mmCIF file of C-alpha atoms (C1' of nucleotides) in Angstrom:
data_model
loop_
_atom_site.group_PDB
_atom_site.id
_atom_site.type_symbol
_atom_site.label_atom_id
_atom_site.label_comp_id
_atom_site.label_asym_id
_atom_site.label_seq_id
_atom_site.Cartn_x
_atom_site.Cartn_y
_atom_site.Cartn_z
ATOM 1 C CA UNK A 1068 20.875 40.956 -1.239
ATOM 2 C CA UNK A 1069 19.361 40.172 2.091
ATOM 3 C CA UNK A 1070 17.654 43.335 2.553
ATOM 4 C CA UNK A 1071 16.361 43.359 -0.974
ATOM 5 C CA UNK A 1072 13.967 40.126 -0.809
ATOM 6 C CA UNK A 1073 13.036 41.677 2.834
ATOM 7 C CA UNK A 1074 11.663 44.769 2.244
ATOM 8 C CA UNK A 1075 9.889 43.334 -1.151
ATOM 9 C CA UNK A 1076 8.267 41.144 1.099
ATOM 10 C CA UNK A 1077 7.356 44.179 3.685
ATOM 11 C CA UNK A 1078 5.612 45.824 0.628
ATOM 12 C CA UNK A 1079 3.578 43.486 -0.905
ATOM 13 C CA UNK A 1080 2.440 42.620 2.232
ATOM 14 C CA UNK A 1081 1.427 46.344 2.986
ATOM 15 C CA UNK A 1082 -0.286 46.417 0.253
ATOM 16 C CA UNK A 1083 -2.355 43.299 0.556
ATOM 17 C CA UNK A 1084 -3.048 44.220 4.190
ATOM 18 C CA UNK A 1085 -4.721 47.132 2.778
ATOM 19 C CA UNK A 1086 -6.837 45.532 0.413
ATOM 20 C CA UNK A 1087 -8.176 42.371 2.715
ATOM 21 C CA UNK A 1088 -6.573 43.006 5.997
ATOM 22 C CA UNK A 1089 -3.764 40.828 7.903
ATOM 23 C CA UNK A 1090 -5.991 37.674 8.379
ATOM 24 C CA UNK A 1091 -7.140 37.339 5.006
ATOM 25 C CA UNK A 1092 -4.078 37.356 3.767
ATOM 26 C CA UNK A 1093 -2.103 34.405 2.875
ATOM 27 C CA UNK A 1094 1.810 33.463 2.301
ATOM 28 C CA UNK A 1095 1.166 32.284 -0.792
ATOM 29 C CA UNK A 1096 -0.442 35.550 -2.298
ATOM 30 C CA UNK A 1097 2.633 37.342 -0.638
ATOM 31 C CA UNK A 1098 4.798 35.339 -2.382
ATOM 32 C CA UNK A 1099 2.804 35.956 -5.835
ATOM 33 C CA UNK A 1100 2.842 39.599 -5.420
ATOM 34 C CA UNK A 1101 6.441 39.931 -4.233
ATOM 35 C CA UNK A 1102 7.847 37.290 -6.856
ATOM 36 C CA UNK A 1103 10.081 36.013 -4.268
ATOM 37 C CA UNK A 1104 10.633 32.400 -3.587
ATOM 38 C CA UNK A 1105 8.898 30.340 -0.411
ATOM 39 C CA UNK A 1106 12.503 29.736 0.990
ATOM 40 C CA UNK A 1107 12.999 33.468 1.355
ATOM 41 C CA UNK A 1108 9.819 34.429 2.895
ATOM 42 C CA UNK A 1109 10.507 31.814 5.619
ATOM 43 C CA UNK A 1110 14.294 32.844 6.025
ATOM 44 C CA UNK A 1111 13.274 36.122 6.575
ATOM 45 C CA UNK A 1112 9.918 35.797 8.709
ATOM 46 C CA UNK A 1113 9.500 32.365 10.211
ATOM 47 C CA UNK A 1114 6.122 33.113 11.035
ATOM 48 C CA UNK A 1115 3.048 35.154 9.442
ATOM 49 C CA UNK A 1116 2.834 37.149 12.330
ATOM 50 C CA UNK A 1117 6.848 38.067 11.980
ATOM 51 C CA UNK A 1118 6.367 39.416 8.431
ATOM 52 C CA UNK A 1119 2.699 40.908 9.950
ATOM 53 C CA UNK A 1120 4.473 42.599 12.799
ATOM 54 C CA UNK A 1121 6.957 44.269 10.263
ATOM 55 C CA UNK A 1122 4.734 45.195 7.787
ATOM 56 C CA UNK A 1123 2.181 46.588 10.343
ATOM 57 C CA UNK A 1124 5.153 48.682 11.985
ATOM 58 C CA UNK A 1125 5.989 49.818 8.542
ATOM 59 C CA UNK A 1126 2.878 51.180 7.622
ATOM 60 C CA UNK A 1127 2.153 52.831 11.206
ATOM 61 C CA UNK A 1128 5.326 54.489 10.492
ATOM 62 C CA UNK A 1129 4.615 56.106 7.373
ATOM 63 C CA UNK A 1130 1.091 56.957 7.985
ATOM 64 C CA UNK A 1131 2.020 58.771 11.272
ATOM 65 C CA UNK A 1132 4.756 60.686 9.686
ATOM 66 C CA UNK A 1133 2.430 61.444 6.997
ATOM 67 C CA UNK A 1134 0.015 62.968 9.540
ATOM 68 C CA UNK A 1135 2.719 64.401 11.421
ATOM 69 C CA UNK A 1136 3.596 66.529 8.324
ATOM 70 C CA UNK A 1137 0.665 68.290 8.450
ATOM 71 C CA UNK A 1138 0.071 68.862 12.118
ATOM 72 C CA UNK A 1139 3.658 69.676 12.732
ATOM 73 C CA UNK A 1140 4.180 72.344 10.573
ATOM 74 C CA UNK A 1141 4.169 75.733 11.073
ATOM 75 C CA UNK A 1142 0.836 77.582 10.142
ATOM 76 C CA UNK A 1143 -1.846 78.283 12.315
ATOM 77 C CA UNK A 1144 -3.225 75.325 14.546
ATOM 78 C CA UNK A 1145 -6.877 76.021 12.890
ATOM 79 C CA UNK A 1146 -5.072 75.705 9.813
ATOM 80 C CA UNK A 1147 -2.880 73.248 10.262
ATOM 81 C CA UNK A 1148 -6.092 70.830 11.870
ATOM 82 C CA UNK A 1149 -8.454 71.919 8.542
ATOM 83 C CA UNK A 1150 -5.933 70.821 6.346
ATOM 84 C CA UNK A 1151 -5.458 67.563 8.281
ATOM 85 C CA UNK A 1152 -9.345 67.234 7.980
ATOM 86 C CA UNK A 1153 -9.672 68.023 4.365
ATOM 87 C CA UNK A 1154 -6.677 66.176 2.920
ATOM 88 C CA UNK A 1155 -7.654 64.281 0.136
ATOM 89 C CA UNK A 1156 -8.388 60.499 1.246
ATOM 90 C CA UNK A 1157 -9.239 57.532 -0.981
ATOM 91 C CA UNK A 1158 -12.224 56.824 1.584
ATOM 92 C CA UNK A 1159 -13.906 54.097 0.253
ATOM 93 C CA UNK A 1160 -10.751 51.791 0.335
ATOM 94 C CA UNK A 1161 -10.946 52.549 4.234
ATOM 95 C CA UNK A 1162 -7.963 53.487 6.725
ATOM 96 C CA UNK A 1163 -4.756 50.860 6.262
ATOM 97 C CA UNK A 1164 -4.413 50.984 10.356
ATOM 98 C CA UNK A 1165 -8.076 51.694 11.518
ATOM 99 C CA UNK A 1166 -8.973 48.596 9.566
ATOM 100 C CA UNK A 1167 -6.688 46.416 11.637
ATOM 101 C CA UNK A 1168 -8.908 46.642 14.445
ATOM 102 C CA UNK A 1169 -11.335 44.504 13.012
ATOM 103 C CA UNK A 1170 -8.848 41.980 12.174
ATOM 104 C CA UNK A 1171 -8.321 38.715 14.349
ATOM 105 C CA UNK A 1172 -4.908 38.329 13.725
ATOM 106 C CA UNK A 1173 -4.101 41.364 14.678
ATOM 107 C CA UNK A 1174 -6.222 42.080 17.939
ATOM 108 C CA UNK A 1175 -4.886 38.326 19.196
ATOM 109 C CA UNK A 1176 -1.613 39.423 18.592
ATOM 110 C CA UNK A 1177 -0.135 41.493 21.535
ATOM 111 C CA UNK A 1178 2.797 43.440 19.511
ATOM 112 C CA UNK A 1179 0.627 44.218 16.783
ATOM 113 C CA UNK A 1180 -1.972 45.112 18.587
ATOM 114 C CA UNK A 1181 0.624 47.581 20.449
ATOM 115 C CA UNK A 1182 1.359 48.618 16.915
ATOM 116 C CA UNK A 1183 -1.985 49.914 16.100
ATOM 117 C CA UNK A 1184 -2.431 51.397 19.994
ATOM 118 C CA UNK A 1185 0.879 53.426 19.129
ATOM 119 C CA UNK A 1186 -0.687 54.972 16.086
ATOM 120 C CA UNK A 1187 -3.679 56.337 17.517
ATOM 121 C CA UNK A 1188 -2.333 57.169 20.807
ATOM 122 C CA UNK A 1189 0.447 59.651 18.765
ATOM 123 C CA UNK A 1190 -1.921 60.755 16.384
ATOM 124 C CA UNK A 1191 -4.681 62.229 19.092
ATOM 125 C CA UNK A 1192 -1.847 63.375 20.970
ATOM 126 C CA UNK A 1193 -0.453 65.402 17.877
ATOM 127 C CA UNK A 1194 -4.293 66.663 17.252
ATOM 128 C CA UNK A 1195 -4.626 67.549 20.598
ATOM 129 C CA UNK A 1196 -1.402 69.504 20.742
ATOM 130 C CA UNK A 1197 -3.325 71.823 17.683
ATOM 131 C CA UNK A 1198 -6.424 72.504 19.315
ATOM 132 C CA UNK A 1199 -4.187 73.327 22.796
ATOM 133 C CA UNK A 1200 -2.510 76.164 20.947
ATOM 134 C CA UNK A 1201 -5.758 77.406 20.097
ATOM 135 C CA UNK A 1202 -6.594 78.039 23.432
ATOM 136 C CA UNK A 1203 -8.450 75.051 24.861
ATOM 137 C CA UNK A 1204 -7.499 73.212 28.465
ATOM 138 C CA UNK A 1205 -5.599 70.559 28.033
ATOM 139 C CA UNK A 1206 -9.050 68.292 28.655
ATOM 140 C CA UNK A 1207 -10.962 69.902 26.481
ATOM 141 C CA UNK A 1208 -8.397 69.702 23.720
ATOM 142 C CA UNK A 1209 -7.781 66.110 24.071
ATOM 143 C CA UNK A 1210 -11.540 65.375 23.994
ATOM 144 C CA UNK A 1211 -12.116 67.609 20.675
ATOM 145 C CA UNK A 1212 -8.908 65.812 19.225
ATOM 146 C CA UNK A 1213 -10.161 62.238 19.945
ATOM 147 C CA UNK A 1214 -13.773 63.575 18.261
ATOM 148 C CA UNK A 1215 -12.111 64.935 15.120
ATOM 149 C CA UNK A 1216 -9.867 61.320 14.697
ATOM 150 C CA UNK A 1217 -13.139 59.594 15.350
ATOM 151 C CA UNK A 1218 -14.622 61.469 12.811
ATOM 152 C CA UNK A 1219 -11.929 60.650 10.241
ATOM 153 C CA UNK A 1220 -12.061 57.078 11.337
ATOM 154 C CA UNK A 1221 -15.813 56.847 11.390
ATOM 155 C CA UNK A 1222 -16.123 58.583 7.814
ATOM 156 C CA UNK A 1223 -13.989 55.748 6.236
ATOM 157 C CA UNK A 1224 -16.534 53.474 8.076
ATOM 158 C CA UNK A 1225 -18.930 55.118 6.308
ATOM 159 C CA UNK A 1226 -17.527 55.834 3.004
ATOM 160 C CA UNK A 1227 -16.390 51.799 2.724
ATOM 161 C CA UNK A 1228 -20.161 50.678 4.033
ATOM 162 C CA UNK A 1229 -21.847 53.261 1.366
ATOM 163 C CA UNK A 1230 -19.576 52.699 -1.258
ATOM 164 C CA UNK A 1231 -18.954 56.490 -1.791
ATOM 165 C CA UNK A 1232 -15.978 58.714 -0.574
ATOM 166 C CA UNK A 1233 -18.793 61.736 -0.253
ATOM 167 C CA UNK A 1234 -19.759 60.459 3.528
ATOM 168 C CA UNK A 1235 -15.940 61.288 4.579
ATOM 169 C CA UNK A 1236 -16.675 64.882 2.748
ATOM 170 C CA UNK A 1237 -19.834 65.156 4.283
ATOM 171 C CA UNK A 1238 -18.857 63.860 8.141
ATOM 172 C CA UNK A 1239 -15.782 66.440 8.098
ATOM 173 C CA UNK A 1240 -17.976 69.133 6.549
ATOM 174 C CA UNK A 1241 -20.415 68.706 9.385
ATOM 175 C CA UNK A 1242 -17.255 68.970 11.977
ATOM 176 C CA UNK A 1243 -15.919 71.942 10.397
ATOM 177 C CA UNK A 1244 -19.428 73.455 10.114
ATOM 178 C CA UNK A 1245 -19.373 73.171 14.390
ATOM 179 C CA UNK A 1246 -15.889 74.171 14.763
ATOM 180 C CA UNK A 1247 -16.104 77.372 13.135
ATOM 181 C CA UNK A 1248 -17.187 80.546 14.904
ATOM 182 C CA UNK A 1249 -21.088 81.212 15.373
ATOM 183 C CA UNK A 1250 -21.443 84.067 12.718
ATOM 184 C CA UNK A 1251 -25.082 83.480 12.502
ATOM 185 C CA UNK A 1252 -26.307 84.633 16.068
ATOM 186 C CA UNK A 1253 -23.283 85.255 18.138
ATOM 187 C CA UNK A 1254 -20.348 87.827 17.497
ATOM 188 C CA UNK A 1255 -18.752 88.539 14.408
ATOM 189 C CA UNK A 1256 -15.330 86.670 14.357
ATOM 190 C CA UNK A 1257 -13.086 84.785 17.206
ATOM 191 C CA UNK A 1258 -9.661 85.028 15.591
ATOM 192 C CA UNK A 1259 -8.030 86.449 12.788
ATOM 193 C CA UNK B 593 -38.487 21.363 14.423
ATOM 194 C CA UNK B 594 -37.365 22.947 10.900
ATOM 195 C CA UNK B 595 -37.323 26.728 12.459
ATOM 196 C CA UNK B 596 -35.557 26.143 15.662
ATOM 197 C CA UNK B 597 -32.236 24.711 14.411
ATOM 198 C CA UNK B 598 -32.217 27.427 11.762
ATOM 199 C CA UNK B 599 -32.713 30.035 14.803
ATOM 200 C CA UNK B 600 -30.282 28.657 16.968
ATOM 201 C CA UNK B 601 -27.101 28.466 13.783
ATOM 202 C CA UNK B 602 -28.225 32.385 13.066
ATOM 203 C CA UNK B 603 -27.467 33.278 16.721
ATOM 204 C CA UNK B 604 -24.497 31.447 17.193
ATOM 205 C CA UNK B 605 -23.130 32.995 13.867
ATOM 206 C CA UNK B 606 -24.201 36.439 15.029
ATOM 207 C CA UNK B 607 -21.865 36.229 18.756
ATOM 208 C CA UNK B 608 -19.110 34.503 16.521
ATOM 209 C CA UNK B 609 -18.981 37.294 13.812
ATOM 210 C CA UNK B 610 -19.417 40.163 16.797
ATOM 211 C CA UNK B 611 -16.123 38.547 17.984
ATOM 212 C CA UNK B 612 -14.467 37.432 14.864
ATOM 213 C CA UNK B 613 -15.761 38.674 11.722
ATOM 214 C CA UNK B 614 -17.338 36.704 9.553
ATOM 215 C CA UNK B 615 -14.369 35.657 7.405
ATOM 216 C CA UNK B 616 -12.739 34.661 10.195
ATOM 217 C CA UNK B 617 -15.871 32.192 11.590
ATOM 218 C CA UNK B 618 -15.555 28.754 10.309
ATOM 219 C CA UNK B 619 -18.820 26.317 10.291
ATOM 220 C CA UNK B 620 -17.129 24.231 12.447
ATOM 221 C CA UNK B 621 -17.287 26.994 15.301
ATOM 222 C CA UNK B 622 -20.976 27.760 14.533
ATOM 223 C CA UNK B 623 -21.570 24.138 15.008
ATOM 224 C CA UNK B 624 -19.870 23.749 18.302
ATOM 225 C CA UNK B 625 -21.102 27.001 19.595
ATOM 226 C CA UNK B 626 -24.801 26.164 18.374
ATOM 227 C CA UNK B 627 -24.571 22.618 19.201
ATOM 228 C CA UNK B 628 -26.848 21.466 16.034
ATOM 229 C CA UNK B 629 -24.913 18.980 14.123
ATOM 230 C CA UNK B 630 -23.022 19.188 10.649
ATOM 231 C CA UNK B 631 -25.607 18.039 8.237
ATOM 232 C CA UNK B 632 -28.425 20.780 9.759
ATOM 233 C CA UNK B 633 -26.091 23.430 8.691
ATOM 234 C CA UNK B 634 -26.027 22.670 5.399
ATOM 235 C CA UNK B 635 -29.592 21.724 5.151
ATOM 236 C CA UNK B 636 -30.597 25.012 6.160
ATOM 237 C CA UNK B 637 -27.650 27.212 4.772
ATOM 238 C CA UNK B 638 -26.184 25.466 1.906
ATOM 239 C CA UNK B 639 -23.069 27.202 2.251
ATOM 240 C CA UNK B 640 -21.407 29.784 4.579
ATOM 241 C CA UNK B 641 -22.310 32.567 2.543
ATOM 242 C CA UNK B 642 -26.013 31.752 3.371
ATOM 243 C CA UNK B 643 -25.460 31.629 6.826
ATOM 244 C CA UNK B 644 -23.916 34.845 7.103
ATOM 245 C CA UNK B 645 -26.111 36.703 4.884
ATOM 246 C CA UNK B 646 -29.458 35.633 7.244
ATOM 247 C CA UNK B 647 -26.987 36.717 10.262
ATOM 248 C CA UNK B 648 -25.858 39.632 9.076
ATOM 249 C CA UNK B 649 -29.414 40.914 7.944
ATOM 250 C CA UNK B 650 -30.582 39.977 11.329
ATOM 251 C CA UNK B 651 -27.905 41.974 13.506
ATOM 252 C CA UNK B 652 -28.827 44.842 11.229
ATOM 253 C CA UNK B 653 -32.178 44.478 12.119
ATOM 254 C CA UNK B 654 -31.566 44.136 15.503
ATOM 255 C CA UNK B 655 -28.796 46.908 15.926
ATOM 256 C CA UNK B 656 -31.147 49.211 13.664
ATOM 257 C CA UNK B 657 -34.286 48.614 15.572
ATOM 258 C CA UNK B 658 -32.240 49.557 18.856
ATOM 259 C CA UNK B 659 -31.554 52.820 17.233
ATOM 260 C CA UNK B 660 -34.514 53.430 16.298
ATOM 261 C CA UNK B 661 -36.322 53.023 19.408
ATOM 262 C CA UNK B 662 -34.080 56.009 20.553
ATOM 263 C CA UNK B 663 -34.380 58.196 17.589
ATOM 264 C CA UNK B 664 -37.652 58.114 17.033
ATOM 265 C CA UNK B 665 -39.024 58.981 20.662
ATOM 266 C CA UNK B 666 -41.549 61.697 21.395
ATOM 267 C CA UNK B 667 -38.775 63.444 23.241
ATOM 268 C CA UNK B 668 -37.061 66.676 22.068
ATOM 269 C CA UNK B 669 -34.772 66.221 18.679
ATOM 270 C CA UNK B 670 -31.821 67.680 20.860
ATOM 271 C CA UNK B 671 -32.606 65.131 23.897
ATOM 272 C CA UNK B 672 -33.412 62.001 21.200
ATOM 273 C CA UNK B 673 -30.032 62.837 19.869
ATOM 274 C CA UNK B 674 -27.763 62.897 22.719
ATOM 275 C CA UNK B 675 -29.478 59.954 24.672
ATOM 276 C CA UNK B 676 -28.418 58.062 21.143
ATOM 277 C CA UNK B 677 -24.828 59.675 21.441
ATOM 278 C CA UNK B 678 -24.518 58.791 25.221
ATOM 279 C CA UNK B 679 -25.951 55.301 24.862
ATOM 280 C CA UNK B 680 -24.293 52.531 27.053
ATOM 281 C CA UNK B 681 -22.174 50.502 24.612
ATOM 282 C CA UNK B 682 -19.297 48.326 25.069
ATOM 283 C CA UNK B 683 -16.982 49.816 22.962
ATOM 284 C CA UNK B 684 -13.592 47.972 23.057
ATOM 285 C CA UNK B 685 -15.837 45.278 21.842
ATOM 286 C CA UNK B 686 -16.396 47.280 18.385
ATOM 287 C CA UNK B 687 -19.604 48.039 16.443
ATOM 288 C CA UNK B 688 -21.310 44.853 15.088
ATOM 289 C CA UNK B 689 -21.976 46.029 12.006
ATOM 290 C CA UNK B 690 -19.545 48.933 11.714
ATOM 291 C CA UNK B 691 -16.406 46.145 11.542
ATOM 292 C CA UNK B 692 -17.981 44.402 8.994
ATOM 293 C CA UNK B 693 -16.473 47.296 6.348
ATOM 294 C CA UNK B 694 -13.245 45.523 7.064
ATOM 295 C CA UNK B 695 -14.614 42.053 6.549
ATOM 296 C CA UNK B 696 -13.084 40.593 3.159
ATOM 297 C CA UNK B 697 -15.919 38.049 2.861
ATOM 298 C CA UNK B 698 -18.604 40.878 3.925
ATOM 299 C CA UNK B 699 -16.973 43.285 1.047
ATOM 300 C CA UNK B 700 -16.810 40.657 -1.699
ATOM 301 C CA UNK B 701 -20.497 39.596 -1.355
ATOM 302 C CA UNK B 702 -22.772 42.087 -2.828
ATOM 303 C CA UNK B 703 -25.789 40.964 -0.634
ATOM 304 C CA UNK B 704 -23.808 40.959 2.420
ATOM 305 C CA UNK B 705 -22.195 44.629 1.556
ATOM 306 C CA UNK B 706 -25.842 45.765 0.874
ATOM 307 C CA UNK B 707 -27.066 44.656 4.611
ATOM 308 C CA UNK B 708 -24.111 46.820 5.997
ATOM 309 C CA UNK B 709 -24.930 50.058 3.416
ATOM 310 C CA UNK B 710 -28.554 49.953 4.098
ATOM 311 C CA UNK B 711 -28.070 50.097 7.927
ATOM 312 C CA UNK B 712 -26.237 53.081 7.550
ATOM 313 C CA UNK B 713 -28.015 54.606 5.090
ATOM 314 C CA UNK B 714 -31.139 54.187 7.513
ATOM 315 C CA UNK B 715 -29.160 55.341 10.739
ATOM 316 C CA UNK B 716 -27.738 58.456 9.129
ATOM 317 C CA UNK B 717 -31.395 59.067 8.031
ATOM 318 C CA UNK B 718 -32.940 58.584 11.224
ATOM 319 C CA UNK B 719 -30.161 61.049 13.143
ATOM 320 C CA UNK B 720 -30.554 63.787 10.013
ATOM 321 C CA UNK B 721 -34.442 63.643 10.554
ATOM 322 C CA UNK B 722 -34.004 64.955 14.381
ATOM 323 C CA UNK B 723 -31.673 67.842 13.574
ATOM 324 C CA UNK B 724 -33.606 68.904 10.330
ATOM 325 C CA UNK B 725 -36.644 69.171 13.316
ATOM 326 C CA UNK B 726 -34.126 71.250 15.286
ATOM 327 C CA UNK B 727 -34.410 73.544 12.512
ATOM 328 C CA UNK B 728 -31.421 72.619 10.316
ATOM 329 C CA UNK B 729 -31.981 72.680 6.743
ATOM 330 C CA UNK B 730 -31.653 69.602 4.779
ATOM 331 C CA UNK B 731 -28.532 69.843 3.655
ATOM 332 C CA UNK B 732 -26.731 70.733 7.224
ATOM 333 C CA UNK B 733 -28.841 68.296 8.784
ATOM 334 C CA UNK B 734 -27.444 65.462 6.677
ATOM 335 C CA UNK B 735 -24.008 66.444 7.453
ATOM 336 C CA UNK B 736 -24.095 67.109 10.744
ATOM 337 C CA UNK B 737 -25.850 63.606 10.990
ATOM 338 C CA UNK B 738 -23.222 61.743 9.084
ATOM 339 C CA UNK B 739 -20.646 63.673 11.543
ATOM 340 C CA UNK B 740 -22.404 62.202 14.562
ATOM 341 C CA UNK B 741 -22.438 58.464 13.190
ATOM 342 C CA UNK B 742 -18.742 58.797 12.212
ATOM 343 C CA UNK B 743 -17.886 59.957 16.042
ATOM 344 C CA UNK B 744 -19.587 57.127 17.136
ATOM 345 C CA UNK B 745 -17.967 54.569 14.648
ATOM 346 C CA UNK B 746 -14.688 56.231 15.066
ATOM 347 C CA UNK B 747 -15.340 55.868 18.819
ATOM 348 C CA UNK B 748 -15.618 52.243 18.481
ATOM 349 C CA UNK B 749 -12.316 52.031 16.388
ATOM 350 C CA UNK B 750 -10.215 54.507 18.743
ATOM 351 C CA UNK B 751 -11.818 52.350 21.504
ATOM 352 C CA UNK B 752 -10.669 48.885 20.322
ATOM 353 C CA UNK B 753 -7.334 50.655 19.214
ATOM 354 C CA UNK B 754 -6.569 51.735 22.814
ATOM 355 C CA UNK B 755 -8.189 48.891 24.847
ATOM 356 C CA UNK B 756 -10.452 51.915 26.357
ATOM 357 C CA UNK B 757 -13.706 52.308 26.632
ATOM 358 C CA UNK B 758 -12.739 55.664 27.702
ATOM 359 C CA UNK B 759 -11.964 56.691 23.884
ATOM 360 C CA UNK B 760 -15.718 56.492 22.972
ATOM 361 C CA UNK B 761 -17.082 58.829 25.926
ATOM 362 C CA UNK B 762 -14.249 61.454 24.980
ATOM 363 C CA UNK B 763 -15.377 61.164 21.465
ATOM 364 C CA UNK B 764 -18.771 61.555 22.544
ATOM 365 C CA UNK B 765 -17.982 64.513 25.146
ATOM 366 C CA UNK B 766 -16.130 66.447 22.160
ATOM 367 C CA UNK B 767 -18.652 66.361 19.798
ATOM 368 C CA UNK B 768 -21.408 67.015 22.459
ATOM 369 C CA UNK B 769 -19.402 70.366 23.724
ATOM 370 C CA UNK B 770 -19.087 71.514 20.053
ATOM 371 C CA UNK B 771 -23.102 70.958 19.341
ATOM 372 C CA UNK B 772 -23.768 72.930 22.889
ATOM 373 C CA UNK B 773 -24.788 76.626 22.991
ATOM 374 C CA UNK B 774 -21.671 78.859 23.461
ATOM 375 C CA UNK B 775 -22.929 80.122 26.682
ATOM 376 C CA UNK B 776 -19.176 81.460 27.213
ATOM 377 C CA UNK B 777 -18.827 83.966 25.104
ATOM 378 C CA UNK B 778 -22.447 84.284 23.066
ATOM 379 C CA UNK B 779 -26.120 84.916 24.467
ATOM 380 C CA UNK B 780 -26.816 82.385 27.493
ATOM 381 C CA UNK B 781 -29.003 79.325 25.769
ATOM 382 C CA UNK B 782 -30.828 78.972 22.508
ATOM 383 C CA UNK B 783 -33.864 76.471 23.704
ATOM 384 C CA UNK B 784 -35.986 75.773 26.920
ATOM 385 C "C1'" DG C 1357 20.023 33.121 1.238
ATOM 386 C "C1'" DT C 1358 17.126 30.766 -1.886
ATOM 387 C "C1'" DC C 1359 15.068 26.539 -4.358
ATOM 388 C "C1'" DT C 1360 11.973 22.691 -4.659
ATOM 389 C "C1'" DA C 1361 9.267 19.215 -2.369
ATOM 390 C "C1'" DT C 1362 6.652 18.030 1.173
ATOM 391 C "C1'" DA C 1363 3.996 17.539 5.981
ATOM 392 C "C1'" DT C 1364 0.267 18.842 8.947
ATOM 393 C "C1'" DT C 1365 -3.953 20.835 10.177
ATOM 394 C "C1'" DG C 1366 -8.171 23.200 9.159
ATOM 395 C "C1'" DT C 1367 -11.430 24.655 6.014
ATOM 396 C "C1'" DG C 1368 -16.214 24.336 3.643
ATOM 397 C "C1'" DA C 1369 -18.761 21.493 1.593
ATOM 398 C "C1'" DT C 1370 -20.625 16.268 -0.220
ATOM 399 C "C1'" DA C 1371 -22.036 11.442 0.880
ATOM 400 C "C1'" DG C 1372 -25.141 8.270 2.244
ATOM 401 C "C1'" DA C 1373 -27.688 6.406 6.348
ATOM 402 C "C1'" DC C 1374 -31.281 6.645 9.265
ATOM 403 C "C1'" DG D 35 -34.449 16.568 8.938
ATOM 404 C "C1'" DT D 36 -30.509 15.114 11.250
ATOM 405 C "C1'" DC D 37 -26.850 12.242 11.839
ATOM 406 C "C1'" DT D 38 -21.864 10.368 10.965
ATOM 407 C "C1'" DA D 39 -18.409 9.849 7.532
ATOM 408 C "C1'" DT D 40 -15.702 11.475 4.592
ATOM 409 C "C1'" DC D 41 -13.325 14.388 0.844
ATOM 410 C "C1'" DA D 42 -10.597 17.941 -2.099
ATOM 411 C "C1'" DC D 43 -8.250 21.868 -1.553
ATOM 412 C "C1'" DA D 44 -6.008 25.598 0.475
ATOM 413 C "C1'" DA D 45 -2.928 27.773 4.548
ATOM 414 C "C1'" DT D 46 1.116 27.427 7.327
ATOM 415 C "C1'" DA D 47 4.879 26.231 7.817
ATOM 416 C "C1'" DT D 48 9.301 22.262 7.294
ATOM 417 C "C1'" DA D 49 13.073 19.569 4.887
ATOM 418 C "C1'" DG D 50 16.595 19.495 2.707
ATOM 419 C "C1'" DA D 51 19.162 20.005 -1.529
ATOM 420 C "C1'" DC D 52 21.922 23.776 -3.697
#
DNA sequence: GTCTATATTGTGATAGAC
DNA sequence: GTCTATCACAATATAGAC
């Protein structure tokens, strides 16, 4: 079936990109992992960039959908934000989307760069919406959402650099502590 | 002179790594940019990895020294931290060290990975020291320092992804706002 | 739509003269 | 220590049969 080989190729590419990035992933590796023949690859995807465009768009959709499931819920905004920040992550593996900002093939292709840009634009917007519901004005909500997403992305970078998931946990803990009402020297509580 | 060609090669490699990463930088490009001949490169650096080890170590030393100049100063810790966070950065260019965590050649080589690890270990320690001087206990200072460094690294990722230096500024602004004493609903000030 | 064979170019490294 | 010439191999892609 035509769609079968295509999907298999995209999935193999997604996994390889998560490990090695787009630039360092060769068509040969995609063929080996997918079990599909050479002719099929170039039938479905005339060039390496065409495969990358399909696989990266799929990864952005997957990852964004998963984040939206947490951030768009019916819980209190404070809870949704904490759930998003504390979600279990394979931090030392790095962010599948964030790592693409260091990939020369991605950054050199307008379509691929656009997918990465779309991911972060929509993610920051989701988080900003939750902060706005907490009562922050639009500008402050946007700044704080950018900070929160940056902590996650930076947490991935640090965990990878140090080879330890604890760096992500530490970065998130530091942020949550700052966002907590300061019961130590100020009044007791802010919300229920 | 022997040292001259060597230094020229390292500088050319550093610049190319900052733009394209280590994996995507070819010996030919280093030769073209440095103006040195092929034989010289392989005389000074038997393999591509040897050149990368020298150039990455130099970049880590440069970047760490520049951060330490701000963070080790005589100013109040609060000021040194703010100066570090607000330092002018070419954010859309990405972090020269942080981007290496997505580079398969770097992550696949123990020496290179060690340099990246050393950078963040020492950077977090410098920032944690300043937070500790502000009165935070060791664990809290370490978490907050990790958060601060993550905001910068995440700021680079977001600025690159969105093609806009404003993302870094927004992430830093959001963090500084969280670290400020909350004069709106708590007591007026914490320090001078 | 898929296969095998092959072409083309670039990469990483070596050889050997100077 | 530096140069030019060259090699072996892999990456990306195409050709043309089935």
